[in-house]
Tab-separated table of C-alpha atoms in Angstrom:
chain	number	residue	atom	x	y	z
A	1	UNK	CA	29.304	33.924	-6.777
A	2	UNK	CA	26.892	31.543	-8.591
A	3	UNK	CA	25.520	28.571	-6.605
A	4	UNK	CA	27.603	25.646	-7.689
A	5	UNK	CA	26.401	22.016	-7.369
A	6	UNK	CA	28.075	18.417	-7.989
A	7	UNK	CA	26.235	16.234	-10.370
A	8	UNK	CA	26.820	12.652	-9.776
A	9	UNK	CA	26.163	11.989	-13.331
A	10	UNK	CA	29.016	14.167	-14.806
A	11	UNK	CA	31.127	13.779	-11.722
A	12	UNK	CA	31.731	17.634	-12.057
A	13	UNK	CA	30.738	20.749	-10.035
A	14	UNK	CA	29.178	23.338	-11.818
A	15	UNK	CA	26.991	26.470	-12.114
A	16	UNK	CA	23.265	25.754	-11.208
A	17	UNK	CA	21.090	27.088	-13.812
A	18	UNK	CA	17.595	26.395	-13.568
A	19	UNK	CA	15.535	25.204	-16.358
A	20	UNK	CA	13.042	28.130	-15.829
A	21	UNK	CA	14.319	31.220	-14.397
A	22	UNK	CA	13.537	32.240	-10.851
A	23	UNK	CA	12.009	28.647	-10.102
A	24	UNK	CA	13.633	25.243	-9.173
A	25	UNK	CA	12.003	21.936	-9.504
A	26	UNK	CA	13.292	19.126	-7.147
A	27	UNK	CA	12.459	15.500	-6.565
A	28	UNK	CA	14.151	13.645	-3.483
A	29	UNK	CA	13.433	9.878	-3.079
A	30	UNK	CA	11.385	9.356	0.053
A	31	UNK	CA	11.499	6.262	2.388
A	32	UNK	CA	9.857	2.785	2.059
A	33	UNK	CA	7.772	2.831	5.106
A	34	UNK	CA	8.526	-0.791	6.293
A	35	UNK	CA	9.906	0.245	9.859
A	36	UNK	CA	10.561	3.311	12.024
A	37	UNK	CA	13.273	5.538	10.665
A	38	UNK	CA	16.893	5.636	11.998
A	39	UNK	CA	19.449	8.293	11.897
A	40	UNK	CA	20.786	7.394	8.600
A	41	UNK	CA	17.456	7.679	6.901
A	42	UNK	CA	16.887	11.343	8.012
A	43	UNK	CA	20.035	12.422	6.734
A	44	UNK	CA	19.087	12.558	3.761
A	45	UNK	CA	15.783	14.535	4.374
A	46	UNK	CA	17.901	17.093	6.546
A	47	UNK	CA	20.492	17.466	3.707
A	48	UNK	CA	17.811	18.314	0.923
A	49	UNK	CA	15.821	20.442	3.392
A	50	UNK	CA	19.011	22.659	3.385
A	51	UNK	CA	19.351	22.743	-0.370
A	52	UNK	CA	15.724	23.745	-0.485
A	53	UNK	CA	16.044	26.399	2.031
A	54	UNK	CA	19.179	27.717	0.427
A	55	UNK	CA	17.649	28.013	-2.684
A	56	UNK	CA	14.678	29.795	-1.550
A	57	UNK	CA	16.900	32.381	0.223
A	58	UNK	CA	18.557	32.817	-3.361
A	59	UNK	CA	15.142	33.963	-4.363
A	60	UNK	CA	13.950	30.906	-6.084
A	61	UNK	CA	10.387	29.612	-6.015
A	62	UNK	CA	11.197	25.999	-5.088
A	63	UNK	CA	8.771	23.245	-6.130
A	64	UNK	CA	9.869	20.287	-3.822
A	65	UNK	CA	8.511	16.668	-4.124
A	66	UNK	CA	9.320	13.865	-1.860
A	67	UNK	CA	7.689	10.400	-2.477
A	68	UNK	CA	6.708	7.685	-0.101
A	69	UNK	CA	7.028	4.084	-1.155
A	70	UNK	CA	4.243	2.463	0.481
A	71	UNK	CA	3.896	-0.908	-1.615
A	72	UNK	CA	7.037	-2.982	-1.927
A	73	UNK	CA	8.605	-6.599	-1.273
A	74	UNK	CA	9.976	-5.296	2.042
A	75	UNK	CA	6.637	-4.173	3.278
A	76	UNK	CA	4.816	-7.231	2.222
A	77	UNK	CA	7.615	-9.348	3.855
A	78	UNK	CA	7.623	-7.198	7.261
A	79	UNK	CA	3.891	-7.057	7.589
A	80	UNK	CA	3.581	-11.094	6.856
A	81	UNK	CA	6.132	-11.476	9.786
A	82	UNK	CA	4.023	-9.343	12.201
A	83	UNK	CA	0.752	-10.776	11.180
A	84	UNK	CA	-0.843	-7.283	10.293
A	85	UNK	CA	-2.106	-5.971	6.923
A	86	UNK	CA	0.667	-4.530	4.751
A	87	UNK	CA	-1.190	-1.107	4.520
A	88	UNK	CA	-1.402	-0.977	8.039
A	89	UNK	CA	1.904	-1.291	8.760
A	90	UNK	CA	2.716	1.251	5.690
A	91	UNK	CA	0.444	3.796	7.449
A	92	UNK	CA	1.811	3.325	10.924
A	93	UNK	CA	5.337	3.809	9.790
A	94	UNK	CA	4.357	6.693	7.568
A	95	UNK	CA	3.241	8.320	11.063
A	96	UNK	CA	6.569	7.563	12.729
A	97	UNK	CA	8.533	9.108	9.815
A	98	UNK	CA	6.463	12.120	9.722
A	99	UNK	CA	7.090	12.708	13.732
A	100	UNK	CA	10.982	12.128	12.908
A	101	UNK	CA	11.024	14.983	10.211
A	102	UNK	CA	8.881	17.138	12.524
A	103	UNK	CA	11.432	16.537	15.260
A	104	UNK	CA	14.174	17.597	13.190
A	105	UNK	CA	12.327	20.401	11.758
A	106	UNK	CA	12.354	19.231	8.139
A	107	UNK	CA	9.829	21.243	6.257
A	108	UNK	CA	7.029	19.343	4.583
A	109	UNK	CA	7.496	19.227	0.732
A	110	UNK	CA	5.379	21.043	-1.708
A	111	UNK	CA	3.633	17.381	-2.231
A	112	UNK	CA	4.422	14.071	-0.852
A	113	UNK	CA	2.670	11.514	-3.362
A	114	UNK	CA	2.722	7.889	-2.404
A	115	UNK	CA	3.173	5.030	-4.847
A	116	UNK	CA	-0.109	3.582	-4.360
A	117	UNK	CA	-1.997	6.660	-5.448
A	118	UNK	CA	-0.367	6.514	-8.664
A	119	UNK	CA	-0.684	3.172	-10.150
A	120	UNK	CA	-2.392	4.676	-13.431
A	121	UNK	CA	0.315	6.962	-14.309
A	122	UNK	CA	2.851	3.923	-13.973
A	123	UNK	CA	0.774	1.754	-16.247
A	124	UNK	CA	0.632	4.487	-18.774
A	125	UNK	CA	4.399	5.064	-18.605
A	126	UNK	CA	4.870	1.292	-18.951
A	127	UNK	CA	2.892	1.256	-22.040
A	128	UNK	CA	4.778	3.830	-23.582
A	129	UNK	CA	7.887	1.785	-22.766
A	130	UNK	CA	6.582	-1.394	-24.495
A	131	UNK	CA	5.411	0.998	-27.591
A	132	UNK	CA	8.855	2.410	-27.736
A	133	UNK	CA	10.461	-1.045	-27.700
A	134	UNK	CA	12.159	-0.831	-24.432
A	135	UNK	CA	9.775	-3.065	-22.202
A	136	UNK	CA	8.221	-6.212	-22.743
A	137	UNK	CA	5.927	-8.802	-21.044
A	138	UNK	CA	7.213	-12.003	-19.670
A	139	UNK	CA	6.428	-14.849	-21.816
A	140	UNK	CA	5.976	-17.056	-18.807
A	141	UNK	CA	2.316	-16.116	-17.947
A	142	UNK	CA	3.359	-14.335	-14.969
A	143	UNK	CA	2.224	-11.010	-15.814
A	144	UNK	CA	5.520	-9.523	-15.249
A	145	UNK	CA	6.855	-6.831	-17.235
A	146	UNK	CA	10.570	-5.871	-17.677
A	147	UNK	CA	12.756	-3.109	-18.954
A	148	UNK	CA	15.002	-4.337	-21.776
A	149	UNK	CA	18.126	-2.838	-20.506
A	150	UNK	CA	20.202	-3.857	-23.945
A	151	UNK	CA	17.681	-1.602	-25.658
A	152	UNK	CA	18.912	1.550	-24.024
A	153	UNK	CA	22.867	2.273	-25.161
A	154	UNK	CA	23.024	4.801	-22.422
A	155	UNK	CA	22.168	2.507	-19.616
A	156	UNK	CA	24.853	2.501	-16.939
A	157	UNK	CA	25.714	6.484	-17.647
A	158	UNK	CA	24.555	7.659	-14.289
A	159	UNK	CA	26.686	5.240	-12.125
A	160	UNK	CA	29.457	4.988	-14.702
A	161	UNK	CA	29.293	1.396	-15.259
A	162	UNK	CA	29.203	-1.146	-18.424
A	163	UNK	CA	26.110	-3.287	-18.816
A	164	UNK	CA	28.268	-6.267	-19.530
A	165	UNK	CA	29.975	-6.042	-16.125
A	166	UNK	CA	26.587	-5.620	-14.189
A	167	UNK	CA	25.402	-8.475	-11.912
A	168	UNK	CA	21.596	-9.585	-12.533
A	169	UNK	CA	18.881	-7.711	-11.073
A	170	UNK	CA	17.446	-9.351	-8.276
A	171	UNK	CA	14.014	-7.679	-8.015
A	172	UNK	CA	12.182	-10.724	-9.645
A	173	UNK	CA	12.281	-14.181	-10.960
A	174	UNK	CA	14.963	-14.415	-13.621
A	175	UNK	CA	12.860	-17.039	-15.487
A	176	UNK	CA	10.519	-14.223	-17.531
A	177	UNK	CA	13.620	-12.078	-18.201
A	178	UNK	CA	15.437	-11.937	-21.698
A	179	UNK	CA	18.204	-10.711	-19.885
A	180	UNK	CA	19.351	-11.276	-16.210
A	181	UNK	CA	19.994	-7.497	-15.868
A	182	UNK	CA	16.480	-6.383	-16.896
A	183	UNK	CA	14.652	-5.049	-14.179
A	184	UNK	CA	10.781	-5.119	-13.257
A	185	UNK	CA	8.340	-2.600	-14.122
A	186	UNK	CA	5.319	-4.633	-13.086
A	187	UNK	CA	5.054	-7.640	-11.054
A	188	UNK	CA	2.371	-10.058	-11.518
A	189	UNK	CA	0.350	-11.057	-8.198
A	190	UNK	CA	1.574	-14.140	-6.708
A	191	UNK	CA	-1.762	-15.412	-5.350
A	192	UNK	CA	-0.360	-18.195	-3.439
A	193	UNK	CA	2.098	-15.877	-1.368
A	194	UNK	CA	0.855	-12.371	-1.719
A	195	UNK	CA	-2.538	-10.802	-0.250
A	196	UNK	CA	-5.186	-9.825	-2.745
A	197	UNK	CA	-5.078	-6.244	-1.718
A	198	UNK	CA	-1.535	-5.937	-2.564
A	199	UNK	CA	-2.572	-6.132	-6.537
A	200	UNK	CA	-4.038	-3.782	-8.739
A	201	UNK	CA	-5.880	-4.425	-12.241
A	202	UNK	CA	-3.807	-4.075	-15.300
A	203	UNK	CA	-4.162	-5.300	-18.758
A	204	UNK	CA	-1.083	-7.528	-18.361
A	205	UNK	CA	-2.900	-9.033	-15.361
A	206	UNK	CA	-3.227	-8.247	-11.623
A	207	UNK	CA	0.032	-7.158	-9.989
A	208	UNK	CA	1.848	-4.064	-8.605
A	209	UNK	CA	4.453	-1.836	-9.919
A	210	UNK	CA	8.038	-2.467	-9.623
A	211	UNK	CA	9.962	-0.190	-7.275
A	212	UNK	CA	11.672	2.135	-9.927
A	213	UNK	CA	8.807	2.831	-11.997
A	214	UNK	CA	6.987	4.592	-9.120
A	215	UNK	CA	9.562	7.397	-8.779
A	216	UNK	CA	9.579	7.985	-12.448
A	217	UNK	CA	5.818	8.286	-12.832
A	218	UNK	CA	5.461	10.473	-9.695
A	219	UNK	CA	8.329	12.796	-10.793
A	220	UNK	CA	7.116	13.117	-14.166
A	221	UNK	CA	3.413	13.963	-13.109
A	222	UNK	CA	4.516	16.699	-10.667
A	223	UNK	CA	7.644	18.155	-12.129
A	224	UNK	CA	7.017	17.510	-15.791
A	225	UNK	CA	9.295	15.590	-18.309
A	226	UNK	CA	12.242	17.851	-17.359
A	227	UNK	CA	13.199	19.336	-14.033
A	228	UNK	CA	16.434	20.771	-12.141
A	229	UNK	CA	17.352	18.334	-9.444
A	230	UNK	CA	16.932	14.857	-8.229
A	231	UNK	CA	18.191	13.774	-4.982
A	232	UNK	CA	18.564	10.782	-2.429
A	233	UNK	CA	21.205	8.789	-0.643
A	234	UNK	CA	24.055	7.401	-2.168
A	235	UNK	CA	23.057	3.970	-1.980
A	236	UNK	CA	20.155	4.907	-4.450
A	237	UNK	CA	22.534	5.620	-7.068
A	238	UNK	CA	22.678	2.044	-8.607
A	239	UNK	CA	20.205	0.491	-9.275
A	240	UNK	CA	17.395	2.775	-8.358
A	241	UNK	CA	18.344	5.840	-9.920
A	242	UNK	CA	20.138	4.364	-12.892
A	243	UNK	CA	16.761	2.761	-13.592
A	244	UNK	CA	14.849	5.654	-13.107
A	245	UNK	CA	16.832	7.643	-15.518
A	246	UNK	CA	17.066	4.855	-18.040
A	247	UNK	CA	13.302	4.429	-18.304
A	248	UNK	CA	12.336	7.951	-18.089
A	249	UNK	CA	14.670	8.902	-20.870
A	250	UNK	CA	13.660	6.072	-23.033
A	251	UNK	CA	9.875	7.022	-22.520
A	252	UNK	CA	11.182	10.369	-24.110
A	253	UNK	CA	11.593	12.679	-21.289
A	254	UNK	CA	14.659	14.648	-20.232
A	255	UNK	CA	14.094	13.910	-16.598
A	256	UNK	CA	16.741	15.254	-14.070
A	257	UNK	CA	19.340	17.999	-14.899
A	258	UNK	CA	21.467	17.322	-11.838
A	259	UNK	CA	21.663	14.397	-9.699
A	260	UNK	CA	22.707	14.857	-6.107
A	261	UNK	CA	23.511	12.136	-3.665
A	262	UNK	CA	23.843	12.748	0.184
A	263	UNK	CA	26.661	10.218	1.699
A	264	UNK	CA	25.921	7.828	4.273
A	265	UNK	CA	25.733	7.784	8.241
A	266	UNK	CA	28.175	4.769	9.264
A	267	UNK	CA	28.486	2.675	12.669
A	268	UNK	CA	31.720	0.995	12.731
A	269	UNK	CA	32.447	1.680	9.209
A	270	UNK	CA	29.416	0.166	7.903
A	271	UNK	CA	26.304	1.806	6.438
A	272	UNK	CA	23.816	2.440	8.974
A	273	UNK	CA	20.864	0.109	8.028
A	274	UNK	CA	18.555	-2.466	9.573
A	275	UNK	CA	19.333	-5.180	8.038
A	276	UNK	CA	23.092	-4.876	9.797
A	277	UNK	CA	21.152	-4.250	12.923
A	278	UNK	CA	23.011	-1.120	13.782
A	279	UNK	CA	20.168	1.296	13.082
A	280	UNK	CA	19.587	3.961	15.849
A	281	UNK	CA	15.927	4.995	15.662
A	282	UNK	CA	15.262	8.752	15.583
A	283	UNK	CA	12.821	8.420	18.280
A	284	UNK	CA	15.130	7.001	20.749
A	285	UNK	CA	18.035	8.995	19.865
A	286	UNK	CA	15.970	12.415	20.417
A	287	UNK	CA	15.237	10.798	23.988
A	288	UNK	CA	18.944	11.209	24.784
A	289	UNK	CA	19.768	14.524	22.922
A	290	UNK	CA	17.775	17.481	21.704
A	291	UNK	CA	16.637	17.313	18.227
A	292	UNK	CA	18.222	20.390	17.608
A	293	UNK	CA	21.528	19.209	18.398
A	294	UNK	CA	21.051	15.871	16.235
A	295	UNK	CA	20.177	18.260	13.371
A	296	UNK	CA	23.343	20.558	13.948
A	297	UNK	CA	25.495	17.250	14.250
A	298	UNK	CA	24.115	16.308	10.671
A	299	UNK	CA	24.384	19.526	8.934
A	300	UNK	CA	27.980	20.320	10.074
A	301	UNK	CA	29.231	17.805	7.940
A	302	UNK	CA	29.366	18.028	4.111
A	303	UNK	CA	26.317	16.217	2.429
A	304	UNK	CA	28.825	14.080	0.363
A	305	UNK	CA	31.003	13.157	3.375
A	306	UNK	CA	30.526	9.785	5.121
A	307	UNK	CA	29.656	10.486	9.025
A	308	UNK	CA	30.900	7.804	11.480
A	309	UNK	CA	27.965	8.083	14.297
A	310	UNK	CA	28.756	8.038	17.886
A	311	UNK	CA	26.971	9.590	20.872
A	312	UNK	CA	30.588	11.223	21.822
A	313	UNK	CA	30.800	12.894	18.603
A	314	UNK	CA	27.088	13.975	18.762
A	315	UNK	CA	27.534	15.449	22.221
A	316	UNK	CA	30.624	17.391	21.202
A	317	UNK	CA	28.604	18.648	18.370
A	318	UNK	CA	25.843	19.769	20.940
A	319	UNK	CA	28.627	21.449	23.150
A	320	UNK	CA	29.504	23.638	19.870
A	321	UNK	CA	25.884	24.339	19.160
A	322	UNK	CA	25.231	25.593	22.673
A	323	UNK	CA	27.758	28.461	22.186
A	324	UNK	CA	25.986	29.656	19.446
A	325	UNK	CA	22.748	29.186	21.430
A	326	UNK	CA	24.308	30.917	24.467
A	327	UNK	CA	25.159	33.904	22.398
A	328	UNK	CA	21.757	34.511	21.095
A	329	UNK	CA	20.118	34.060	24.257
A	330	UNK	CA	22.331	36.673	26.105
A	331	UNK	CA	22.037	38.792	22.947
A	332	UNK	CA	18.080	38.801	23.285
A	333	UNK	CA	18.336	39.365	26.846
A	334	UNK	CA	20.036	42.762	26.241
A	335	UNK	CA	18.394	43.619	23.038
A	336	UNK	CA	14.818	42.409	23.324
A	337	UNK	CA	13.399	40.768	19.895
A	338	UNK	CA	15.973	40.047	17.341
A	339	UNK	CA	14.892	39.882	13.596
A	340	UNK	CA	16.708	37.633	11.199
A	341	UNK	CA	18.954	39.847	9.050
A	342	UNK	CA	21.516	39.410	6.349
A	343	UNK	CA	24.106	36.662	5.524
A	344	UNK	CA	28.009	37.365	6.195
A	345	UNK	CA	29.885	37.080	2.936
A	346	UNK	CA	31.849	33.642	3.916
A	347	UNK	CA	28.460	32.012	4.501
A	348	UNK	CA	27.224	33.084	1.268
A	349	UNK	CA	30.454	31.909	-0.235
A	350	UNK	CA	30.484	28.381	1.556
A	351	UNK	CA	26.824	27.744	0.807
A	352	UNK	CA	27.151	28.618	-3.092
A	353	UNK	CA	30.229	26.224	-3.151
A	354	UNK	CA	28.203	22.911	-3.432
A	355	UNK	CA	26.075	23.586	-0.136
A	356	UNK	CA	29.484	23.615	1.911
A	357	UNK	CA	27.885	23.529	5.362
A	358	UNK	CA	31.252	23.044	7.272
A	359	UNK	CA	32.526	26.142	5.901
A	360	UNK	CA	29.023	27.836	6.576
A	361	UNK	CA	29.198	26.684	10.222
A	362	UNK	CA	32.661	28.068	10.731
A	363	UNK	CA	31.435	31.349	9.345
A	364	UNK	CA	28.371	31.454	11.956
A	365	UNK	CA	31.130	30.767	14.636
A	366	UNK	CA	33.408	33.595	13.584
A	367	UNK	CA	30.312	36.086	13.832
A	368	UNK	CA	29.614	34.549	17.302
A	369	UNK	CA	33.110	34.972	18.435
A	370	UNK	CA	32.771	38.774	17.509
A	371	UNK	CA	29.292	38.965	18.976
A	372	UNK	CA	30.568	37.676	22.301
A	373	UNK	CA	33.009	40.410	22.468
A	374	UNK	CA	30.219	43.089	22.012
A	375	UNK	CA	28.082	41.551	24.751
A	376	UNK	CA	30.363	43.211	27.378
A	377	UNK	CA	29.595	46.607	25.949
A	378	UNK	CA	25.845	46.111	26.447
A	379	UNK	CA	23.017	47.059	23.994
A	380	UNK	CA	24.729	48.495	20.681
A	381	UNK	CA	23.553	48.464	16.516
A	382	UNK	CA	26.904	46.110	16.223
A	383	UNK	CA	25.710	43.852	18.612
A	384	UNK	CA	22.155	43.430	17.021
A	385	UNK	CA	23.786	43.141	13.502
A	386	UNK	CA	25.704	40.168	14.637
A	387	UNK	CA	22.764	38.283	16.449
A	388	UNK	CA	20.256	39.007	13.486
A	389	UNK	CA	23.031	37.946	11.216
A	390	UNK	CA	23.327	34.619	13.172
A	391	UNK	CA	19.515	34.195	13.145
A	392	UNK	CA	19.512	34.375	9.339
A	393	UNK	CA	22.161	32.045	8.778
A	394	UNK	CA	20.741	29.383	11.084
A	395	UNK	CA	17.572	29.667	9.597
A	396	UNK	CA	18.897	28.493	6.544
A	397	UNK	CA	20.179	25.355	8.146
A	398	UNK	CA	17.064	24.681	10.129
A	399	UNK	CA	18.747	25.428	13.174
A	400	UNK	CA	17.579	28.848	14.632
A	401	UNK	CA	17.226	28.030	18.246
A	402	UNK	CA	14.969	31.282	18.251
A	403	UNK	CA	12.403	30.138	15.846
A	404	UNK	CA	9.123	29.132	17.658
A	405	UNK	CA	9.395	25.766	15.700
A	406	UNK	CA	11.831	24.484	17.912
A	407	UNK	CA	9.468	25.013	20.828
A	408	UNK	CA	6.423	24.026	19.582
A	409	UNK	CA	4.720	20.633	19.974
A	410	UNK	CA	5.444	20.118	23.577
A	411	UNK	CA	2.920	19.195	25.759
A	412	UNK	CA	1.136	21.257	28.520
A	413	UNK	CA	2.785	19.725	31.292
A	414	UNK	CA	6.433	20.350	29.943
A	415	UNK	CA	5.375	24.224	29.271
A	416	UNK	CA	4.478	24.718	32.852
A	417	UNK	CA	7.647	22.826	34.030
A	418	UNK	CA	9.632	25.290	32.093
A	419	UNK	CA	7.920	28.235	33.783
A	420	UNK	CA	8.529	26.581	37.109
A	421	UNK	CA	12.357	25.925	36.395
A	422	UNK	CA	12.959	29.437	35.008
A	423	UNK	CA	11.189	30.737	38.557
A	424	UNK	CA	13.376	28.468	40.625
A	425	UNK	CA	16.350	29.267	39.041
A	426	UNK	CA	15.882	32.831	39.073
A	427	UNK	CA	15.081	32.713	42.755
A	428	UNK	CA	18.337	30.824	43.513
A	429	UNK	CA	20.318	33.359	41.553
A	430	UNK	CA	18.662	36.223	43.580
A	431	UNK	CA	19.765	34.509	46.674
A	432	UNK	CA	23.216	34.006	45.266
A	433	UNK	CA	23.629	37.838	44.257
A	434	UNK	CA	22.523	38.673	47.873
A	435	UNK	CA	25.090	36.405	49.483
A	436	UNK	CA	27.734	37.754	47.267
A	437	UNK	CA	26.709	41.477	48.314
A	438	UNK	CA	26.854	40.492	51.608
A	439	UNK	CA	30.227	38.795	51.227
A	440	UNK	CA	29.022	35.409	52.123
A	441	UNK	CA	31.114	33.652	49.578
A	442	UNK	CA	30.472	30.265	50.819
A	443	UNK	CA	26.862	30.323	50.510
A	444	UNK	CA	27.315	31.855	47.167
A	445	UNK	CA	29.411	29.048	46.232
A	446	UNK	CA	27.047	26.608	47.590
A	447	UNK	CA	24.261	27.684	45.546
A	448	UNK	CA	26.196	27.628	42.385
A	449	UNK	CA	27.406	24.045	43.058
A	450	UNK	CA	23.823	23.225	43.903
A	451	UNK	CA	22.652	24.435	40.182
A	452	UNK	CA	25.738	22.876	38.768
A	453	UNK	CA	24.574	19.435	40.186
A	454	UNK	CA	21.440	19.912	38.429
A	455	UNK	CA	22.923	20.345	35.009
A	456	UNK	CA	22.669	24.283	35.144
A	457	UNK	CA	25.651	26.202	34.070
A	458	UNK	CA	26.049	29.715	35.431
A	459	UNK	CA	27.989	32.779	33.608
A	460	UNK	CA	28.556	36.037	35.434
A	461	UNK	CA	28.437	38.861	32.954
A	462	UNK	CA	28.743	42.816	33.437
A	463	UNK	CA	24.856	42.433	32.858
A	464	UNK	CA	24.538	39.969	35.738
A	465	UNK	CA	24.362	36.196	36.145
A	466	UNK	CA	23.230	34.392	32.789
A	467	UNK	CA	22.306	30.558	33.272
A	468	UNK	CA	22.034	27.720	30.743
A	469	UNK	CA	21.489	24.068	30.787
């Protein structure tokens, strides 16, 4: 089966055919680094990380660009509230974002351009739009520049809206606009309210880029005038992605062939966002649950499905993943090192069907179920085949628990404690085995109860007791 992807623009699922054989270019809108990332933010990163991994597994050479918006109205407002330079806030929050990505095993992009590093490219694109009659300078002396929405007849095709039914763009003072729906390409510096460091020189006057022009300029620079996939959260479809597409194509570029949007993570039925006060910061969530369990929770849902977040659902997902992890751990104890192998057919079919991760996870559980039956028979080629297949499939989802990536980054103290716990539990299990051999079942049960009270589960297998947290 050929990989099929859902395109937001056409509202259809069709075969993915790269513009260049054997290659794929992807641009994903990253975050505006105004505050710490919450679970809803990182869902997009996890979903498109899975897309990238699957394309790579399918033999494509992937160029993956994910930007950072490090200058923006929200950053300026937030930094003013905190009494710190805007660039200091953006840098600090970028570091928090990197920590969240690393915690969830999101692979670094091919390149991660920052908006502040690409102002010349943005100004060049703005000049091109003005020359083509699709943009204009405000006549009020503000140095603002706007995209003329009415000059581009196809405006609204991505979000399937009619221009006359749209609300006014709220990204700039409307006094300099020809039409209230025109959006800002360049924002003149407001010396009375904005720091001088937040302005760059231009022929229009000092100022800074509008949000939408940033992504167009960066995507075009690193992926060329036409590329395969543009991704981001569903909330970006309008106005951000609509505006990106309009200005890029008005400048003469084909831009993205396929538009992919992941759905929201909601709390109490509302999109998770800081403005609603219902955000769950990643750094806090992973203090309560393992990062690998949080990633499994996200991956288990289809990227286009909304997810209602709750810790109860997260803990249920963690219990499910523990069954997969337990199988791999027991198989490794029997077989030694297990290398990733081949995918099962059902997994491939699911992933090729618009990244059907729920069915893909179901296929993994099917293999684990059969693998657990093989464990009782001891080491075998069939058991190795099952375990290696599970590792390969989990790797595509970024969830292979045997991957050293999930065990790196811990402190030296944590590493020592792991060894201490291993030694203590092993010693207690040996005592329990000796008590059972002596038919002192009361003592054996007491040891088991002590371990259970400490959060350690014991499973007696033909190969001896196996323990897990």
